[in-house]
Short mmCIF file of C-alpha atoms and ligand atoms in Angstrom, two decimals:
data_model
loop_
_atom_site.label_atom_id
_atom_site.label_comp_id
_atom_site.label_asym_id
_atom_site.label_seq_id
_atom_site.Cartn_x
_atom_site.Cartn_y
_atom_site.Cartn_z
CA MET A 1 31.42 0.42 19.10
CA GLN A 2 32.99 3.54 20.93
CA THR A 3 31.16 4.18 24.00
CA SER A 4 31.08 7.72 25.70
CA THR A 5 33.38 6.36 28.42
CA ASP A 6 35.73 5.31 25.90
CA ARG A 7 35.62 8.81 24.38
CA THR A 8 36.25 10.45 27.59
CA VAL A 9 39.34 8.16 28.24
CA TYR A 10 40.92 9.11 24.77
CA ARG A 11 40.15 12.79 25.45
CA ARG A 12 41.87 12.97 28.61
CA ARG A 13 44.94 10.86 27.29
CA PHE A 14 45.10 13.40 24.31
CA LEU A 15 44.97 16.38 26.42
CA LYS A 16 47.79 15.06 28.70
CA LEU A 17 49.65 14.57 25.62
CA LEU A 18 49.28 17.97 24.55
CA ALA A 19 49.83 19.36 27.94
CA GLY A 20 53.58 18.44 27.70
CA SER A 21 53.62 20.36 24.29
CA PRO A 22 55.32 23.61 24.10
CA LEU A 23 52.35 24.84 22.19
CA LEU A 24 50.14 24.80 25.29
CA ALA A 25 52.46 27.43 26.78
CA LEU A 26 51.00 29.89 24.27
CA SER A 27 47.35 29.16 25.10
CA GLY A 28 46.42 26.93 27.93
CA PRO A 29 44.59 23.77 28.64
CA ALA A 30 41.32 25.29 29.72
CA TRP A 31 40.93 26.84 26.17
CA LEU A 32 41.90 23.50 24.66
CA GLU A 33 39.53 21.46 26.84
CA ASP A 34 36.42 23.55 26.07
CA ARG A 35 37.12 23.21 22.31
CA LEU A 36 37.72 19.48 22.32
CA GLU A 37 34.45 19.23 24.79
CA ALA A 38 32.47 21.14 22.03
CA ALA A 39 33.77 18.99 19.02
CA GLU A 40 33.35 15.82 20.69
CA THR A 41 30.37 15.91 22.69
CA PRO A 42 27.10 15.83 20.46
CA SER A 43 24.82 18.73 21.51
CA GLU A 44 21.90 17.56 23.46
CA VAL A 45 18.71 17.73 21.37
CA PRO A 46 16.21 19.55 23.76
CA ARG A 47 13.56 17.19 25.08
CA SER A 48 10.24 18.33 23.67
CA PRO A 49 7.41 18.68 26.24
CA LEU A 50 4.37 16.40 26.02
CA ILE A 51 2.33 17.73 22.89
CA THR A 52 -0.90 19.05 23.60
CA ALA A 53 -2.51 19.63 20.24
CA PRO A 54 -1.84 17.59 16.97
CA ALA A 55 -0.20 20.52 15.30
CA GLU A 56 2.66 20.40 17.89
CA ALA A 57 3.82 17.03 16.74
CA MET A 58 7.13 17.12 14.59
CA ASN A 59 6.76 13.30 13.91
CA VAL A 60 4.76 10.24 14.73
CA PHE A 61 6.69 9.30 17.71
CA ASP A 62 5.43 12.59 19.58
CA PHE A 63 1.94 10.87 19.67
CA GLU A 64 3.26 7.74 21.38
CA ALA A 65 4.18 9.95 24.46
CA ALA A 66 0.88 11.60 24.34
CA ALA A 67 -1.08 8.40 24.06
CA ARG A 68 0.68 6.80 26.99
CA GLU A 69 -0.27 9.82 29.02
CA LYS A 70 -3.93 9.40 28.15
CA LEU A 71 -4.36 5.71 28.24
CA PRO A 72 -5.03 3.63 31.01
CA ALA A 73 -2.04 1.28 31.46
CA ALA A 74 -3.70 -1.77 30.52
CA HIS A 75 -4.82 -0.27 27.17
CA PHE A 76 -1.69 1.35 26.49
CA GLY A 77 -0.09 -2.05 27.23
CA TYR A 78 -2.50 -3.72 24.48
CA LEU A 79 -1.39 -1.10 21.92
CA THR A 80 2.26 -1.23 22.50
CA THR A 81 2.93 -4.92 23.31
CA GLY A 82 5.14 -7.34 21.21
CA VAL A 83 5.50 -11.01 21.96
CA ASP A 84 8.02 -12.68 24.34
CA ASP A 85 11.09 -10.42 24.61
CA ASP A 86 9.41 -7.76 22.01
CA ALA A 87 12.60 -8.86 19.82
CA THR A 88 10.49 -8.56 16.65
CA LEU A 89 9.01 -5.62 17.44
CA ARG A 90 12.48 -4.03 17.68
CA ALA A 91 13.75 -5.84 14.60
CA ASN A 92 10.90 -4.33 12.61
CA ARG A 93 12.51 -0.79 13.34
CA GLU A 94 16.08 -1.95 13.02
CA GLY A 95 15.42 -3.55 9.88
CA PHE A 96 15.08 -0.23 7.86
CA SER A 97 18.68 0.78 8.69
CA LYS A 98 19.79 -2.42 6.72
CA PHE A 99 18.58 -0.71 3.50
CA GLN A 100 19.91 2.69 2.34
CA ILE A 101 18.76 5.14 -0.23
CA ARG A 102 20.61 6.26 -3.42
CA PRO A 103 19.10 9.53 -4.40
CA ARG A 104 19.29 10.88 -7.89
CA ARG A 105 19.84 14.43 -8.86
CA LEU A 106 18.51 17.14 -11.28
CA VAL A 107 15.30 15.97 -11.69
CA ASP A 108 12.24 18.43 -11.85
CA VAL A 109 10.61 17.52 -8.46
CA ALA A 110 8.25 20.47 -8.41
CA THR A 111 5.33 18.31 -8.35
CA VAL A 112 5.23 14.54 -7.11
CA ASP A 113 2.33 12.34 -7.47
CA THR A 114 2.14 9.91 -4.49
CA SER A 115 -1.20 8.17 -5.70
CA VAL A 116 -1.73 4.37 -6.05
CA GLU A 117 -4.02 2.13 -7.56
CA LEU A 118 -5.17 -1.00 -5.76
CA PHE A 119 -7.72 -3.18 -7.32
CA GLY A 120 -9.21 -0.53 -9.57
CA ALA A 121 -9.41 2.24 -6.72
CA THR A 122 -7.02 5.13 -6.74
CA TRP A 123 -5.75 6.56 -3.32
CA LYS A 124 -3.81 9.73 -2.78
CA SER A 125 -1.26 7.96 -0.69
CA PRO A 126 0.36 4.43 -0.47
CA ILE A 127 0.04 4.84 3.35
CA VAL A 128 -2.88 2.51 4.26
CA LEU A 129 -4.53 2.21 7.87
CA ALA A 130 -3.80 -1.51 9.05
CA PRO A 131 -6.68 -3.30 10.73
CA ALA A 132 -6.51 -3.01 14.37
CA ALA A 133 -9.08 -4.30 16.86
CA SER A 134 -10.96 -2.33 19.93
CA GLN A 135 -10.15 1.02 18.94
CA LYS A 136 -12.95 2.29 21.35
CA ALA A 137 -10.20 1.07 24.04
CA PHE A 138 -7.98 4.06 22.69
CA HIS A 139 -10.75 6.69 22.18
CA LEU A 140 -14.37 6.89 22.39
CA ASP A 141 -15.02 7.53 18.71
CA GLY A 142 -12.72 4.57 17.87
CA GLU A 143 -12.90 3.16 14.37
CA ILE A 144 -15.21 6.00 13.59
CA ALA A 145 -12.81 8.55 14.12
CA ALA A 146 -9.92 6.76 12.08
CA ALA A 147 -12.25 6.16 9.30
CA ARG A 148 -13.27 9.83 9.04
CA ALA A 149 -9.63 10.62 9.19
CA ALA A 150 -8.64 8.28 6.37
CA GLY A 151 -11.52 9.37 4.16
CA ALA A 152 -10.58 13.02 4.76
CA LYS A 153 -7.18 12.57 3.45
CA GLY A 154 -7.56 9.98 0.83
CA HIS A 155 -6.37 6.81 2.69
CA LEU A 156 -7.63 3.32 2.35
CA MET A 157 -8.48 1.66 5.69
CA ILE A 158 -8.77 -1.92 6.78
CA LEU A 159 -11.34 -2.80 9.25
CA SER A 160 -10.83 -5.47 11.83
CA THR A 161 -13.12 -8.38 12.54
CA GLY A 162 -12.68 -7.22 16.19
CA ALA A 163 -13.51 -3.47 15.49
CA THR A 164 -15.72 -1.91 18.02
CA ALA A 165 -17.88 -0.19 15.39
CA SER A 166 -19.90 -2.04 12.44
CA VAL A 167 -18.65 -2.27 8.97
CA GLU A 168 -21.34 -0.36 7.70
CA ASP A 169 -20.96 2.62 9.94
CA VAL A 170 -17.24 2.45 9.48
CA ARG A 171 -17.83 2.58 5.73
CA ALA A 172 -20.15 5.54 6.01
CA ALA A 173 -17.71 7.34 7.96
CA HIS A 174 -14.84 6.79 5.58
CA GLY A 175 -16.84 7.56 2.57
CA GLY A 176 -15.14 5.35 0.30
CA PRO A 177 -14.69 1.51 -0.26
CA ILE A 178 -12.89 -0.09 2.96
CA TRP A 179 -11.50 -3.37 3.07
CA PHE A 180 -12.53 -5.89 5.59
CA GLN A 181 -10.04 -8.05 7.51
CA LEU A 182 -11.16 -11.61 8.79
CA TYR A 183 -10.37 -13.66 11.48
CA PRO A 184 -12.49 -16.59 10.53
CA THR A 185 -12.73 -18.22 13.89
CA ASP A 186 -12.50 -21.89 14.36
CA THR A 187 -16.20 -22.06 12.94
CA TRP A 188 -17.07 -22.03 9.16
CA ARG A 189 -20.59 -20.72 9.76
CA ILE A 190 -19.34 -17.54 11.58
CA ALA A 191 -16.53 -16.98 8.89
CA GLN A 192 -19.33 -17.35 6.40
CA ALA A 193 -21.73 -14.84 8.15
CA LEU A 194 -18.78 -12.19 8.75
CA VAL A 195 -17.84 -12.34 4.93
CA LYS A 196 -21.27 -12.13 3.68
CA ARG A 197 -21.98 -9.05 5.84
CA ALA A 198 -18.81 -7.41 4.76
CA GLU A 199 -19.54 -7.97 0.87
CA ALA A 200 -23.15 -6.74 1.69
CA ALA A 201 -21.51 -3.46 3.14
CA GLY A 202 -19.78 -2.95 -0.23
CA CYS A 203 -16.18 -3.96 0.81
CA PRO A 204 -14.28 -4.92 -2.48
CA VAL A 205 -11.47 -6.69 -0.62
CA LEU A 206 -11.39 -9.31 2.12
CA VAL A 207 -8.03 -9.58 4.11
CA LEU A 208 -7.41 -13.11 5.53
CA THR A 209 -4.95 -12.76 8.65
CA VAL A 210 -3.13 -15.97 9.03
CA ASP A 211 -0.35 -15.17 11.37
CA LEU A 212 -2.29 -16.06 14.59
CA PRO A 213 -3.21 -19.64 14.47
CA ALA A 214 -2.96 -20.29 18.19
CA GLY A 215 -3.04 -16.99 20.29
CA ARG A 216 0.31 -15.43 21.52
CA ASN A 217 2.61 -14.46 24.30
CA THR A 218 2.09 -10.82 24.96
CA GLU A 219 4.05 -10.43 28.06
CA THR A 220 4.44 -6.67 27.77
CA GLU A 221 0.83 -6.30 27.70
CA ARG A 222 0.20 -8.28 30.77
CA ARG A 223 3.07 -6.36 32.63
CA PHE A 224 1.46 -3.28 31.85
CA ALA A 225 -1.96 -4.75 33.07
CA ARG A 226 -0.45 -5.61 36.30
CA THR A 227 0.26 -1.82 36.81
CA ASP A 228 -3.37 -0.96 36.26
CA THR A 229 -5.30 -0.85 39.43
CA ARG A 230 -8.58 -0.77 37.78
CA GLN A 231 -10.83 -3.94 37.56
CA CYS A 232 -11.01 -4.84 33.92
CA SER A 233 -14.11 -6.97 34.27
CA SER A 234 -16.13 -3.87 35.45
CA CYS A 235 -15.92 -2.57 31.91
CA HIS A 236 -15.72 -5.80 29.79
CA ALA A 237 -16.08 -9.38 30.53
CA LEU A 238 -13.26 -11.65 29.54
CA GLY A 239 -13.18 -14.62 27.16
CA LEU A 240 -14.71 -14.82 23.62
CA PRO A 241 -18.38 -14.25 24.58
CA GLY A 242 -17.27 -11.09 26.62
CA TYR A 243 -14.97 -10.09 23.84
CA VAL A 244 -17.54 -10.49 21.21
CA ARG A 245 -20.30 -8.51 23.00
CA ARG A 246 -18.32 -5.42 22.16
CA LYS A 247 -17.89 -6.25 18.63
CA PRO A 248 -20.66 -5.33 16.36
CA MET A 249 -19.39 -7.63 13.53
CA PHE A 250 -20.70 -10.62 15.94
CA ASP A 251 -24.13 -9.09 16.47
CA GLY A 252 -26.70 -11.70 16.03
CA LEU A 253 -24.40 -14.71 15.92
CA ASP A 254 -24.39 -17.51 18.39
CA VAL A 255 -20.74 -17.94 19.33
CA THR A 256 -21.26 -20.59 22.04
CA GLY A 257 -18.28 -22.81 21.97
CA VAL A 258 -16.58 -21.03 19.29
CA GLY A 259 -12.74 -19.89 19.48
CA LEU A 260 -11.33 -16.91 17.64
CA PHE A 261 -8.40 -18.44 16.35
CA SER A 262 -8.16 -21.52 14.64
CA PRO A 263 -5.04 -23.82 14.78
CA ARG A 264 -6.63 -25.96 12.11
CA LEU A 265 -6.50 -23.08 9.42
CA THR A 266 -4.96 -24.33 6.10
CA TRP A 267 -4.69 -23.57 2.53
CA ASP A 268 -8.16 -25.27 2.25
CA ALA A 269 -9.91 -22.35 4.07
CA VAL A 270 -8.31 -20.07 1.03
CA ARG A 271 -10.06 -21.95 -1.58
CA ARG A 272 -13.32 -22.06 0.46
CA LEU A 273 -13.15 -18.42 0.96
CA LYS A 274 -12.66 -17.84 -2.86
CA ASP A 275 -15.67 -19.87 -3.56
CA THR A 276 -17.70 -18.13 -0.99
CA THR A 277 -17.36 -14.59 -2.03
CA ARG A 278 -16.86 -12.30 -4.97
CA MET A 279 -14.55 -9.96 -3.02
CA LYS A 280 -10.71 -10.05 -3.86
CA LEU A 281 -8.79 -12.17 -1.35
CA VAL A 282 -5.53 -10.79 0.27
CA LEU A 283 -3.71 -12.67 2.92
CA LYS A 284 -1.92 -10.78 5.79
CA GLY A 285 0.86 -12.28 7.57
CA ILE A 286 3.12 -13.91 4.71
CA GLU A 287 6.85 -13.79 5.44
CA THR A 288 8.27 -16.32 3.12
CA ARG A 289 8.85 -16.90 -0.71
CA GLU A 290 7.37 -20.41 -0.20
CA ASP A 291 4.07 -19.01 1.10
CA ALA A 292 3.95 -16.41 -1.50
CA GLU A 293 4.15 -19.01 -4.26
CA LEU A 294 1.40 -20.93 -2.44
CA CYS A 295 -0.64 -17.81 -2.34
CA LEU A 296 -0.26 -17.61 -6.22
CA ARG A 297 -1.18 -21.38 -6.84
CA HIS A 298 -4.38 -20.86 -4.63
CA GLY A 299 -5.52 -17.89 -6.47
CA VAL A 300 -4.80 -15.19 -3.84
CA ASP A 301 -5.32 -11.76 -5.24
CA GLY A 302 -2.80 -9.80 -2.99
CA ILE A 303 -0.42 -10.33 -0.21
CA ILE A 304 0.47 -8.17 3.03
CA VAL A 305 3.85 -9.01 4.14
CA SER A 306 3.41 -8.58 8.01
CA ASN A 307 4.54 -10.20 11.39
CA HIS A 308 1.37 -8.38 12.92
CA GLY A 309 3.65 -5.55 14.06
CA GLY A 310 6.08 -8.07 16.23
CA ARG A 311 2.66 -9.29 17.71
CA ALA A 312 2.68 -12.75 16.39
CA GLU A 313 5.46 -15.10 16.67
CA GLU A 314 8.76 -13.86 17.78
CA SER A 315 10.44 -14.59 14.64
CA GLY A 316 13.25 -11.84 15.16
CA ARG A 317 13.07 -10.96 11.65
CA SER A 318 11.74 -7.62 10.22
CA THR A 319 9.21 -7.44 7.71
CA ILE A 320 11.32 -5.20 5.36
CA GLU A 321 13.81 -8.04 5.20
CA CYS A 322 11.08 -10.40 4.29
CA LEU A 323 9.63 -7.99 1.61
CA PRO A 324 12.25 -8.78 -1.23
CA GLU A 325 11.96 -12.48 -1.33
CA VAL A 326 8.01 -12.32 -1.35
CA VAL A 327 8.19 -9.52 -4.07
CA ASP A 328 10.62 -11.89 -6.14
CA ALA A 329 8.48 -14.95 -5.93
CA VAL A 330 5.30 -13.00 -6.88
CA ARG A 331 6.98 -11.32 -9.92
CA SER A 332 4.47 -8.54 -10.25
CA ARG A 333 1.39 -10.84 -10.82
CA ILE A 334 -0.35 -9.69 -7.69
CA PRO A 335 0.04 -6.67 -5.61
CA VAL A 336 2.37 -6.96 -2.36
CA LEU A 337 1.82 -4.63 0.64
CA VAL A 338 3.92 -4.63 3.80
CA ASP A 339 3.51 -3.51 7.21
CA SER A 340 5.11 -3.41 10.73
CA GLY A 341 7.42 -0.90 11.99
CA PHE A 342 6.68 2.01 9.56
CA ARG A 343 7.38 5.33 11.36
CA ARG A 344 9.15 7.69 8.72
CA GLY A 345 8.63 8.57 5.11
CA THR A 346 12.08 6.94 4.35
CA ASP A 347 10.66 3.76 5.62
CA VAL A 348 7.77 3.97 3.21
CA PHE A 349 10.36 4.99 0.44
CA LYS A 350 12.61 1.95 0.92
CA ALA A 351 9.56 -0.59 0.86
CA LEU A 352 8.12 0.89 -2.34
CA ALA A 353 11.57 0.73 -3.76
CA LEU A 354 11.88 -2.82 -3.05
CA GLY A 355 8.53 -3.69 -4.78
CA ALA A 356 5.69 -2.98 -2.22
CA LYS A 357 2.67 -1.51 -3.87
CA ALA A 358 1.86 0.16 -0.58
CA ILE A 359 2.37 0.01 3.29
CA CYS A 360 0.29 -0.28 6.25
CA ILE A 361 0.65 1.63 9.58
CA GLY A 362 -0.92 0.24 12.74
CA ARG A 363 0.51 1.87 16.14
CA PRO A 364 1.20 5.47 14.54
CA TYR A 365 -2.39 6.09 13.79
CA LEU A 366 -3.56 4.28 16.95
CA TRP A 367 -1.38 6.81 18.98
CA GLY A 368 -2.67 9.62 17.07
CA LEU A 369 -6.39 8.27 17.91
CA ALA A 370 -5.69 7.79 21.62
CA ALA A 371 -4.12 11.18 22.02
CA PHE A 372 -6.47 13.40 20.11
CA GLY A 373 -9.34 11.39 18.20
CA GLN A 374 -9.57 11.96 14.57
CA PRO A 375 -7.45 15.22 14.32
CA GLY A 376 -4.58 12.96 15.83
CA VAL A 377 -4.98 10.33 13.00
CA GLU A 378 -5.09 13.16 10.59
CA ARG A 379 -1.89 14.67 11.80
CA VAL A 380 -0.06 11.41 11.97
CA LEU A 381 -1.02 10.83 8.19
CA GLU A 382 -0.05 14.45 7.28
CA LEU A 383 3.33 13.91 8.70
CA LEU A 384 4.19 10.54 7.21
CA ASN A 385 2.99 11.99 3.74
CA ARG A 386 5.03 14.96 3.94
CA GLU A 387 8.07 13.01 5.17
CA PHE A 388 7.45 10.43 2.12
CA GLU A 389 6.90 13.19 -0.29
CA LEU A 390 10.15 15.16 0.76
CA MET A 391 12.13 11.87 0.29
CA MET A 392 10.75 11.35 -3.17
CA LYS A 393 11.81 14.81 -4.08
CA HIS A 394 15.18 14.35 -2.63
CA ALA A 395 15.52 11.08 -4.69
CA GLY A 396 14.31 12.68 -7.79
CA VAL A 397 11.24 10.41 -8.11
CA THR A 398 8.10 11.98 -9.52
CA SER A 399 5.69 9.14 -9.17
CA LEU A 400 5.55 5.80 -7.50
CA SER A 401 5.86 4.00 -10.83
CA LYS A 402 9.17 5.39 -11.22
CA LEU A 403 10.25 3.87 -7.67
CA ASP A 404 12.37 0.73 -8.17
CA ARG A 405 15.18 -1.14 -6.53
CA SER A 406 17.91 1.16 -8.10
CA PHE A 407 16.96 3.60 -5.49
CA VAL A 408 17.93 1.25 -2.34
CA VAL A 409 21.20 -0.39 -1.56
CA ASP A 410 20.73 -3.72 0.35
CA GLY A 411 23.26 -3.06 3.12
CA ARG A 412 23.30 -6.83 4.38
CA ARG A 413 25.02 -7.69 0.86
CA THR A 414 27.80 -4.98 0.62
C1 FMN B 501 -3.63 -2.66 19.04
C2 FMN B 501 -3.36 -3.51 17.71
C3 FMN B 501 -4.58 -4.23 17.26
C4 FMN B 501 -4.34 -5.02 16.20
N1 FMN B 501 -5.49 -5.78 15.94
C5 FMN B 501 -5.49 -6.39 14.61
C6 FMN B 501 -6.42 -7.15 13.92
O1 FMN B 501 -7.60 -7.22 14.76
N2 FMN B 501 -6.33 -7.76 12.83
C7 FMN B 501 -5.12 -7.71 12.25
O2 FMN B 501 -4.88 -8.62 11.21
N3 FMN B 501 -4.03 -7.24 12.86
C8 FMN B 501 -4.19 -6.42 13.76
N4 FMN B 501 -3.11 -5.83 14.17
C9 FMN B 501 -1.87 -5.81 13.42
C10 FMN B 501 -1.92 -4.60 12.47
O3 FMN B 501 -2.94 -4.86 11.62
C11 FMN B 501 -0.54 -4.46 11.76
O4 FMN B 501 -0.08 -5.57 11.13
C12 FMN B 501 0.66 -3.90 12.75
O5 FMN B 501 0.11 -3.03 13.62
C13 FMN B 501 1.46 -3.30 11.82
O6 FMN B 501 2.71 -2.88 12.81
P1 FMN B 501 2.95 -1.42 13.36
O7 FMN B 501 1.89 -1.39 14.57
O8 FMN B 501 4.32 -1.51 14.00
O9 FMN B 501 2.59 -0.37 12.34
C14 FMN B 501 -3.08 -4.94 15.41
C15 FMN B 501 -2.28 -4.02 15.88
C16 FMN B 501 -2.18 -3.49 16.91
C17 FMN B 501 -1.06 -2.65 17.32
#
């Protein structure tokens, strides 16, 4: 790769060469140097000031800076962290550049339909709010604000077990059916109670997260926390009892001796959950064809390809690169969703072309929430939808059913 120092050296050499040319006798090196500078130096993009209102944002990244400005360091650390060296977090973004888009021309794209059907419900957009715990750490209205935004814009939302608002209140704020994400804990009695409550609240789908069997190493989070001078324990006690005290889903449950994660979670739990609930069962955190095949064998109704936004294991592999093998194993028998690193409409386009039915976002809507509450989340959704719709038009795709692998090149193979 050529660096800017390399370019400067070559430019000087080239100018020296020209300085000896009779041509320069006519014009002069100052003129030439100016022209070369202009041609070779990419024009500096003006740095945008911090946005002060959702409407000022040009893309979802604008909300990250605004969120960082507003949040206490420890809370921003929790939001932003990956694990170990944050390599998987970066890989999730870099993965998208390995796939390129093949646009088709001369198609009437005056209207495009981005709606998607998932388990009998139709949503305006294939962009879903991923489950994220503790949203009141980002904004006082937490999950309620996110749900109102999702409901207003016609998006599905998945509520976390670790939510700081109850499933009943979030469902009411959303106005439509929401899915419930389950951390089953290490105690079946608790898992059962959580499942029954979500079912009674009208959730049609249970999302079992399977990628955190034994905690994780969130170094970045801890480094941010060290710079925070406030005393965490003055707002919330630590450990599971302190954690669940702020999590309404655990209200009334005795969590003495219970662990939030279970290293003993196996495929047996999947069978047990299937026998416990009428809700559809989706597994979140699948990354391989082998596990996709096991999902089918165990009667799982859907898959979310996910590495928890680079917050589970440091696999170093992006989910967009995991997606094709899972889609191939599933062969359209159940819906496959994907998350981790989605920030642009083109990312959404690539995933859907590779066979995902929908995609989920985590941090982008949480940045919007932290920065501006409900209007921030709404603007994040608006921006992503607009970019995605624009990409569909550029590529000549008028509905999601017409989007297939012919629209992407797997750059890893060429
Ligand atoms: C602050 C935060 C909290 C999260 N909490 C949960 C959770 O409670 N349950 C879960 O299954 N995933 C959780 N996730 C992971 C998301 O559901 C999703 O997989 C991830 O955020 C997608 O990556 P992205 O943030 O790059 O979009 C969380 C993610 C973040 C950023």
